[in-house]
PDB file of C-alpha atoms in Angstrom:
ATOM      1  CA  ALA A  90      27.055   0.099   6.215  1.00 41.00           C
ATOM      2  CA  THR A  91      30.095  -1.032   4.262  1.00 41.00           C
ATOM      3  CA  PRO A  92      29.611  -4.224   2.222  1.00 47.00           C
ATOM      4  CA  ASP A  93      31.911  -6.238   4.497  1.00 48.00           C
ATOM      5  CA  ALA A  94      30.214  -5.076   7.714  1.00 42.00           C
ATOM      6  CA  PRO A  95      28.475  -7.941   9.528  1.00 42.00           C
ATOM      7  CA  ALA A  96      24.716  -8.165   9.057  1.00 46.00           C
ATOM      8  CA  SER A  97      22.744  -6.846  12.009  1.00 50.00           C
ATOM      9  CA  PRO A  98      22.161  -9.731  14.400  1.00 59.00           C
ATOM     10  CA  ALA A  99      18.776 -11.396  14.031  1.00 71.00           C
ATOM     11  CA  LEU A 100      16.393 -10.722  16.888  1.00 90.00           C
ATOM     12  CA  ALA A 101      16.238 -13.755  19.158  1.00 93.00           C
ATOM     13  CA  PRO A 102      12.774 -15.369  19.274  1.00 95.00           C
ATOM     14  CA  GLY A 103      10.892 -14.071  22.296  1.00 96.00           C
ATOM     15  CA  SER A 104      12.928 -10.872  22.585  1.00 96.00           C
ATOM     16  CA  ASP A 105      11.439  -7.362  22.519  1.00 97.00           C
ATOM     17  CA  ALA A 106      11.132  -6.248  18.889  1.00 97.00           C
ATOM     18  CA  THR A 107       9.757  -2.753  19.559  1.00 97.00           C
ATOM     19  CA  ALA A 108      12.913  -0.817  18.598  1.00 97.00           C
ATOM     20  CA  ALA A 109      13.406  -2.765  15.354  1.00 97.00           C
ATOM     21  CA  PHE A 110       9.746  -2.417  14.383  1.00 97.00           C
ATOM     22  CA  ARG A 111       9.746   1.280  15.251  1.00 97.00           C
ATOM     23  CA  ALA A 112      12.759   1.795  12.943  1.00 97.00           C
ATOM     24  CA  ALA A 113      10.933   0.102  10.047  1.00 97.00           C
ATOM     25  CA  TYR A 114       7.770   2.121  10.789  1.00 97.00           C
ATOM     26  CA  ALA A 115       9.774   5.367  10.755  1.00 96.00           C
ATOM     27  CA  ASN A 116      11.411   4.376   7.434  1.00 97.00           C
ATOM     28  CA  ARG A 117       8.096   4.357   5.526  1.00 97.00           C
ATOM     29  CA  TYR A 118       7.744   7.322   3.178  1.00 97.00           C
ATOM     30  CA  THR A 119       5.111   9.812   4.342  1.00 96.00           C
ATOM     31  CA  TRP A 120       4.144  13.291   3.189  1.00 95.00           C
ATOM     32  CA  GLU A 121       5.367  16.329   5.096  1.00 91.00           C
ATOM     33  CA  PRO A 122       2.694  17.882   7.334  1.00 88.00           C
ATOM     34  CA  GLY A 123       0.977  20.695   5.461  1.00 88.00           C
ATOM     35  CA  PHE A 124       0.984  18.866   2.096  1.00 91.00           C
ATOM     36  CA  GLY A 125      -1.559  20.803   0.027  1.00 93.00           C
ATOM     37  CA  GLY A 126      -2.674  18.007  -2.277  1.00 95.00           C
ATOM     38  CA  TYR A 127      -2.338  17.588  -6.035  1.00 97.00           C
ATOM     39  CA  ARG A 128      -4.333  17.029  -9.219  1.00 97.00           C
ATOM     40  CA  GLY A 129      -4.071  15.647 -12.739  1.00 98.00           C
ATOM     41  CA  ARG A 130      -5.675  13.325 -15.267  1.00 98.00           C
ATOM     42  CA  CYS A 131      -6.612   9.727 -14.506  1.00 98.00           C
ATOM     43  CA  VAL A 132      -6.755   6.865 -16.999  1.00 98.00           C
ATOM     44  CA  TRP A 133      -8.275   3.426 -16.333  1.00 98.00           C
ATOM     45  CA  GLU A 134      -7.706   0.421 -18.619  1.00 97.00           C
ATOM     46  CA  GLN A 135      -8.821  -3.191 -18.535  1.00 95.00           C
ATOM     47  CA  PRO A 136      -8.107  -5.870 -21.165  1.00 90.00           C
ATOM     48  CA  GLY A 137     -11.309  -7.248 -22.677  1.00 83.00           C
ATOM     49  CA  GLU A 138     -12.490 -10.769 -21.922  1.00 78.00           C
ATOM     50  CA  ALA A 139     -12.060 -13.295 -24.744  1.00 75.00           C
ATOM     51  CA  GLY A 140     -13.237 -11.668 -27.944  1.00 80.00           C
ATOM     52  CA  GLU A 141     -14.240  -8.415 -26.244  1.00 84.00           C
ATOM     53  CA  ALA A 142     -12.700  -4.998 -26.772  1.00 88.00           C
ATOM     54  CA  ASP A 143     -10.396  -3.526 -24.155  1.00 92.00           C
ATOM     55  CA  ARG A 144     -12.108  -1.103 -21.792  1.00 94.00           C
ATOM     56  CA  HIS A 145     -10.831   2.422 -21.256  1.00 95.00           C
ATOM     57  CA  ALA A 146     -11.969   5.476 -19.314  1.00 97.00           C
ATOM     58  CA  GLU A 147     -10.370   8.755 -18.421  1.00 97.00           C
ATOM     59  CA  GLY A 148     -11.144  11.863 -16.440  1.00 98.00           C
ATOM     60  CA  THR A 149      -9.601  14.357 -14.066  1.00 98.00           C
ATOM     61  CA  PHE A 150      -8.940  14.095 -10.351  1.00 98.00           C
ATOM     62  CA  ALA A 151      -7.869  16.134  -7.369  1.00 97.00           C
ATOM     63  CA  VAL A 152      -6.592  15.079  -3.950  1.00 96.00           C
ATOM     64  CA  GLY A 153      -7.235  17.870  -1.448  1.00 94.00           C
ATOM     65  CA  ALA A 154      -5.176  18.959   1.538  1.00 91.00           C
ATOM     66  CA  ASP A 155      -7.740  16.963   3.564  1.00 90.00           C
ATOM     67  CA  LEU A 156      -6.601  13.920   1.481  1.00 89.00           C
ATOM     68  CA  LYS A 157     -10.104  13.443   0.073  1.00 92.00           C
ATOM     69  CA  ALA A 158     -10.074  12.465  -3.614  1.00 94.00           C
ATOM     70  CA  THR A 159     -12.535  13.775  -6.189  1.00 96.00           C
ATOM     71  CA  VAL A 160     -12.777  12.256  -9.665  1.00 98.00           C
ATOM     72  CA  GLU A 161     -14.641  13.910 -12.563  1.00 98.00           C
ATOM     73  CA  GLY A 162     -15.417  12.913 -16.128  1.00 98.00           C
ATOM     74  CA  ILE A 163     -15.826   9.146 -15.580  1.00 98.00           C
ATOM     75  CA  ALA A 164     -19.510   8.282 -15.965  1.00 96.00           C
ATOM     76  CA  ASP A 165     -19.288   4.565 -15.139  1.00 96.00           C
ATOM     77  CA  GLU A 166     -19.892   4.439 -11.387  1.00 97.00           C
ATOM     78  CA  THR A 167     -17.864   1.258 -10.804  1.00 96.00           C
ATOM     79  CA  ILE A 168     -14.795   2.674 -12.585  1.00 97.00           C
ATOM     80  CA  HIS A 169     -15.259   6.070 -10.904  1.00 97.00           C
ATOM     81  CA  LYS A 170     -15.325   4.381  -7.509  1.00 97.00           C
ATOM     82  CA  ALA A 171     -12.287   2.205  -8.326  1.00 97.00           C
ATOM     83  CA  VAL A 172     -10.164   5.202  -9.367  1.00 97.00           C
ATOM     84  CA  ALA A 173     -11.222   7.258  -6.336  1.00 97.00           C
ATOM     85  CA  SER A 174     -10.511   4.374  -3.964  1.00 96.00           C
ATOM     86  CA  GLN A 175      -6.939   3.927  -5.310  1.00 95.00           C
ATOM     87  CA  LEU A 176      -6.234   7.619  -4.721  1.00 96.00           C
ATOM     88  CA  TRP A 177      -7.744   7.512  -1.232  1.00 94.00           C
ATOM     89  CA  GLU A 178      -5.844   4.375  -0.288  1.00 92.00           C
ATOM     90  CA  VAL A 179      -2.513   5.832  -1.403  1.00 90.00           C
ATOM     91  CA  ALA A 180      -3.179   9.132   0.400  1.00 93.00           C
ATOM     92  CA  ILE A 181      -4.179   7.447   3.662  1.00 92.00           C
ATOM     93  CA  HIS A 182      -0.851   5.585   3.744  1.00 92.00           C
ATOM     94  CA  ARG A 183       1.118   8.827   3.271  1.00 94.00           C
ATOM     95  CA  VAL A 184      -0.288  10.451   6.422  1.00 92.00           C
ATOM     96  CA  ARG A 185       2.420  10.977   9.011  1.00 93.00           C
ATOM     97  CA  ARG A 186       1.333   9.613  12.385  1.00 94.00           C
ATOM     98  CA  SER A 187       3.705   9.043  15.269  1.00 95.00           C
ATOM     99  CA  PHE A 188       4.550   5.506  16.331  1.00 96.00           C
ATOM    100  CA  GLU A 189       2.851   6.239  19.658  1.00 97.00           C
ATOM    101  CA  GLN A 190      -0.377   7.354  17.930  1.00 96.00           C
ATOM    102  CA  THR A 191      -0.551   4.184  15.847  1.00 95.00           C
ATOM    103  CA  HIS A 192       1.015   1.556  18.076  1.00 96.00           C
ATOM    104  CA  GLY A 193       1.176   3.028  21.583  1.00 96.00           C
ATOM    105  CA  GLU A 194      -1.135   0.345  22.992  1.00 97.00           C
ATOM    106  CA  ASN A 195       0.695  -2.579  21.356  1.00 98.00           C
ATOM    107  CA  THR A 196       3.661  -4.736  22.323  1.00 98.00           C
ATOM    108  CA  PHE A 197       6.055  -6.329  19.828  1.00 98.00           C
ATOM    109  CA  THR A 198       7.831  -9.650  20.311  1.00 98.00           C
ATOM    110  CA  ALA A 199      10.239 -11.298  17.882  1.00 98.00           C
ATOM    111  CA  GLY A 200       9.283 -14.660  16.388  1.00 97.00           C
ATOM    112  CA  ASP A 201      11.181 -16.737  13.850  1.00 96.00           C
ATOM    113  CA  THR A 202      13.297 -15.403  10.994  1.00 95.00           C
ATOM    114  CA  ASP A 203      12.854 -16.707   7.432  1.00 95.00           C
ATOM    115  CA  SER A 204      13.658 -15.501   3.910  1.00 96.00           C
ATOM    116  CA  VAL A 205      10.909 -12.846   4.166  1.00 97.00           C
ATOM    117  CA  GLY A 206      12.262 -11.410   7.406  1.00 97.00           C
ATOM    118  CA  THR A 207      11.932 -11.579  11.171  1.00 97.00           C
ATOM    119  CA  GLU A 208       8.420 -12.127  12.489  1.00 97.00           C
ATOM    120  CA  VAL A 209       7.045  -9.433  14.802  1.00 98.00           C
ATOM    121  CA  ILE A 210       4.157 -10.693  16.951  1.00 98.00           C
ATOM    122  CA  VAL A 211       1.774  -7.999  18.163  1.00 98.00           C
ATOM    123  CA  GLY A 212       0.257  -8.041  21.655  1.00 98.00           C
ATOM    124  CA  GLY A 213      -2.021  -5.561  23.373  1.00 97.00           C
ATOM    125  CA  LYS A 214      -4.712  -3.629  21.478  1.00 96.00           C
ATOM    126  CA  ASN A 215      -4.012  -5.254  18.087  1.00 96.00           C
ATOM    127  CA  ALA A 216      -3.170  -8.750  19.417  1.00 96.00           C
ATOM    128  CA  GLY A 217      -3.384 -11.294  16.601  1.00 95.00           C
ATOM    129  CA  ASP A 218      -1.693  -9.035  14.073  1.00 97.00           C
ATOM    130  CA  ARG A 219       1.759 -10.030  12.792  1.00 98.00           C
ATOM    131  CA  TYR A 220       4.455  -8.407  10.697  1.00 98.00           C
ATOM    132  CA  ARG A 221       7.814  -9.388   9.229  1.00 98.00           C
ATOM    133  CA  ILE A 222      10.679  -6.942   8.929  1.00 97.00           C
ATOM    134  CA  LYS A 223      13.967  -7.157   7.036  1.00 96.00           C
ATOM    135  CA  GLY A 224      16.388  -4.345   7.727  1.00 90.00           C
ATOM    136  CA  ASP A 225      14.257  -1.218   8.019  1.00 94.00           C
ATOM    137  CA  VAL A 226      11.496  -2.473   5.707  1.00 97.00           C
ATOM    138  CA  VAL A 227       8.172  -4.063   6.682  1.00 97.00           C
ATOM    139  CA  THR A 228       8.108  -7.068   4.320  1.00 98.00           C
ATOM    140  CA  MET A 229       4.883  -8.715   5.525  1.00 98.00           C
ATOM    141  CA  VAL A 230       1.683  -7.409   7.102  1.00 98.00           C
ATOM    142  CA  HIS A 231      -0.952  -9.750   8.591  1.00 98.00           C
ATOM    143  CA  ARG A 232      -3.774  -7.645  10.026  1.00 97.00           C
ATOM    144  CA  HIS A 233      -7.332  -8.144  11.226  1.00 95.00           C
ATOM    145  CA  ILE A 234      -9.582  -5.524   9.610  1.00 92.00           C
ATOM    146  CA  HIS A 235     -13.373  -5.447   9.952  1.00 88.00           C
ATOM    147  CA  GLY A 236     -13.884  -9.168  10.457  1.00 92.00           C
ATOM    148  CA  THR A 237     -11.438 -10.301   7.799  1.00 96.00           C
ATOM    149  CA  VAL A 238      -7.679 -10.882   7.692  1.00 97.00           C
ATOM    150  CA  VAL A 239      -5.450  -9.322   5.064  1.00 97.00           C
ATOM    151  CA  THR A 240      -1.918 -10.600   4.407  1.00 98.00           C
ATOM    152  CA  ILE A 241       0.409  -8.430   2.329  1.00 98.00           C
ATOM    153  CA  PHE A 242       3.900  -9.410   1.159  1.00 98.00           C
ATOM    154  CA  THR A 243       6.173  -6.617  -0.096  1.00 98.00           C
ATOM    155  CA  GLU A 244       8.499  -7.941  -2.797  1.00 97.00           C
ATOM    156  CA  SER A 245      10.307  -4.764  -3.874  1.00 97.00           C
ATOM    157  CA  THR A 246      10.446  -1.132  -2.822  1.00 97.00           C
ATOM    158  CA  THR A 247      11.144   2.342  -4.211  1.00 96.00           C
ATOM    159  CA  ASP A 248      13.686   4.378  -2.230  1.00 95.00           C
ATOM    160  CA  THR A 249      12.674   8.055  -2.213  1.00 95.00           C
ATOM    161  CA  GLY A 250      15.744   9.193  -0.280  1.00 93.00           C
ATOM    162  CA  SER A 251      13.453   9.979   2.659  1.00 94.00           C
ATOM    163  CA  GLY A 252      11.818   6.621   3.241  1.00 96.00           C
ATOM    164  CA  TYR A 253      10.625   3.697   1.158  1.00 97.00           C
ATOM    165  CA  LEU A 254       7.451   2.994  -0.823  1.00 97.00           C
ATOM    166  CA  SER A 255       6.228  -0.479  -1.767  1.00 97.00           C
ATOM    167  CA  HIS A 256       6.750  -1.065  -5.506  1.00 98.00           C
ATOM    168  CA  SER A 257       5.522  -4.642  -5.955  1.00 98.00           C
ATOM    169  CA  TYR A 258       3.457  -6.560  -3.410  1.00 98.00           C
ATOM    170  CA  THR A 259       0.698  -9.131  -3.076  1.00 98.00           C
ATOM    171  CA  SER A 260      -2.507  -8.982  -1.055  1.00 98.00           C
ATOM    172  CA  GLN A 261      -4.759 -11.840   0.079  1.00 98.00           C
ATOM    173  CA  TYR A 262      -7.931 -11.689   2.181  1.00 97.00           C
ATOM    174  CA  ALA A 263      -8.942 -14.622   4.358  1.00 97.00           C
ATOM    175  CA  ASP A 264     -11.427 -15.783   6.980  1.00 97.00           C
ATOM    176  CA  PRO A 265      -9.958 -15.068  10.460  1.00 93.00           C
ATOM    177  CA  ALA A 266     -11.372 -18.279  11.973  1.00 93.00           C
ATOM    178  CA  THR A 267     -10.578 -20.828   9.252  1.00 95.00           C
ATOM    179  CA  GLY A 268      -7.865 -19.130   7.192  1.00 93.00           C
ATOM    180  CA  ALA A 269      -9.880 -19.875   4.031  1.00 96.00           C
ATOM    181  CA  ALA A 270      -9.231 -17.426   1.191  1.00 96.00           C
ATOM    182  CA  ARG A 271     -11.815 -14.737   0.504  1.00 95.00           C
ATOM    183  CA  GLY A 272     -11.301 -13.831  -3.134  1.00 95.00           C
ATOM    184  CA  GLY A 273      -8.316 -14.315  -5.407  1.00 96.00           C
ATOM    185  CA  LYS A 274      -4.831 -13.104  -4.534  1.00 97.00           C
ATOM    186  CA  SER A 275      -4.000  -9.690  -5.998  1.00 98.00           C
ATOM    187  CA  THR A 276      -0.585  -8.548  -7.204  1.00 98.00           C
ATOM    188  CA  PHE A 277       0.111  -4.812  -7.255  1.00 98.00           C
ATOM    189  CA  THR A 278       2.854  -2.944  -9.096  1.00 98.00           C
ATOM    190  CA  ASP A 279       3.044   0.713  -8.079  1.00 98.00           C
ATOM    191  CA  THR A 280       5.132   3.401  -9.761  1.00 98.00           C
ATOM    192  CA  PHE A 281       5.726   6.631  -7.860  1.00 97.00           C
ATOM    193  CA  VAL A 282       7.169   9.918  -9.093  1.00 96.00           C
ATOM    194  CA  PRO A 283       8.220  13.102  -7.289  1.00 95.00           C
ATOM    195  CA  LEU A 284       5.620  15.810  -7.920  1.00 94.00           C
ATOM    196  CA  ALA A 285       7.054  18.636 -10.040  1.00 84.00           C
ATOM    197  CA  GLY A 286      10.339  16.706 -10.160  1.00 83.00           C
ATOM    198  CA  GLU A 287      11.291  17.350  -6.550  1.00 82.00           C
ATOM    199  CA  GLY A 288       8.604  15.808  -4.358  1.00 80.00           C
ATOM    200  CA  PRO A 289       6.431  14.920  -2.605  1.00 93.00           C
ATOM    201  CA  TRP A 290       6.197  11.472  -4.166  1.00 96.00           C
ATOM    202  CA  VAL A 291       2.812  10.472  -5.608  1.00 96.00           C
ATOM    203  CA  LEU A 292       1.415   7.477  -7.490  1.00 97.00           C
ATOM    204  CA  SER A 293       1.727   7.637 -11.283  1.00 97.00           C
ATOM    205  CA  GLU A 294       0.660   4.084 -12.138  1.00 98.00           C
ATOM    206  CA  ARG A 295      -0.854   1.080 -10.373  1.00 98.00           C
ATOM    207  CA  VAL A 296      -1.280  -2.278 -12.099  1.00 98.00           C
ATOM    208  CA  VAL A 297      -3.572  -4.689 -10.243  1.00 97.00           C
ATOM    209  CA  GLU A 298      -3.667  -8.336 -11.333  1.00 97.00           C
ATOM    210  CA  THR A 299      -6.122 -10.608  -9.520  1.00 97.00           C
ATOM    211  CA  GLU A 300      -6.150 -14.405  -9.699  1.00 97.00           C
ATOM    212  CA  ALA A 301      -9.336 -16.269 -10.587  1.00 96.00           C
ATOM    213  CA  PHE A 302     -11.414 -17.330  -7.580  1.00 96.00           C
ATOM    214  CA  GLY A 303     -14.611 -19.376  -7.619  1.00 95.00           C
ATOM    215  CA  ASP A 304     -16.850 -17.943 -10.340  1.00 93.00           C
ATOM    216  CA  THR A 305     -14.784 -14.772 -10.646  1.00 91.00           C
ATOM    217  CA  PRO A 306     -12.319 -14.830 -13.559  1.00 91.00           C
ATOM    218  CA  ALA A 307      -8.789 -13.493 -13.304  1.00 94.00           C
ATOM    219  CA  GLY A 308      -8.551  -9.772 -13.976  1.00 94.00           C
ATOM    220  CA  ARG A 309      -6.128  -6.977 -14.694  1.00 96.00           C
ATOM    221  CA  GLN A 310      -6.677  -3.261 -14.206  1.00 97.00           C
ATOM    222  CA  VAL A 311      -4.290  -0.395 -14.904  1.00 98.00           C
ATOM    223  CA  PHE A 312      -4.664   2.983 -13.213  1.00 98.00           C
ATOM    224  CA  ARG A 313      -2.552   5.842 -14.570  1.00 98.00           C
ATOM    225  CA  PHE A 314      -2.235   9.305 -13.079  1.00 98.00           C
ATOM    226  CA  VAL A 315      -0.640  11.832 -15.432  1.00 97.00           C
ATOM    227  CA  ASP A 316      -0.133  15.604 -15.888  1.00 97.00           C
ATOM    228  CA  LEU A 317       0.408  15.724 -12.137  1.00 97.00           C
ATOM    229  CA  GLN A 318       0.755  19.100 -10.450  1.00 95.00           C
ATOM    230  CA  PRO A 319       0.525  20.470  -6.922  1.00 94.00           C
ATOM    231  CA  ASN A 320      -2.662  22.289  -5.935  1.00 91.00           C
ATOM    232  CA  GLY A 321      -2.515  26.051  -5.606  1.00 76.00           C
TER     233      GLY A 321
END
């Protein structure tokens, strides 16, 4: 659109938001079908608590064509699991599934519009879930998952030229019945790079900062994925 073109009209509250939500869904960056996976080195870092040394671990990893991640060379089981789970989580969000596969049993109704975007209220199979969209970007996700609610706000994105990736975002878990927080809010900063300089896009760094909650102190973890190359 040219800069002086009028902004797209806001969806009226109560109107059908399916087409607008479908456009934002389709605009997410996903891997082409047949993606063969990739591998490289993984580095994990955590600043030490007061007076303690920083913690550091590194190993190698591979993500297969089946999107399963294997990590080798990291003996500490907690760190090993953390690195593997980041890789799995990123891969699972790159899988291309049609809108019908994911949302075919849902309805979408527009709610209010605020600075985050226009609310999309889900009915049908996933009733109770909510999103916000601004342009063709999903800026807020509020989903019920396994007896808890997660709310994610996307603050900035990376444009790959064939869809967007979330660059900075926050995540908060809560009790579905009371809305009480479960754990501290986490802030993520993700950096993606095109594999071998031309794509597909993969995660090269994730910084996770978590606020203190109850007896759990604030924390910061850095995951780096380097020397990245396609499998095969």
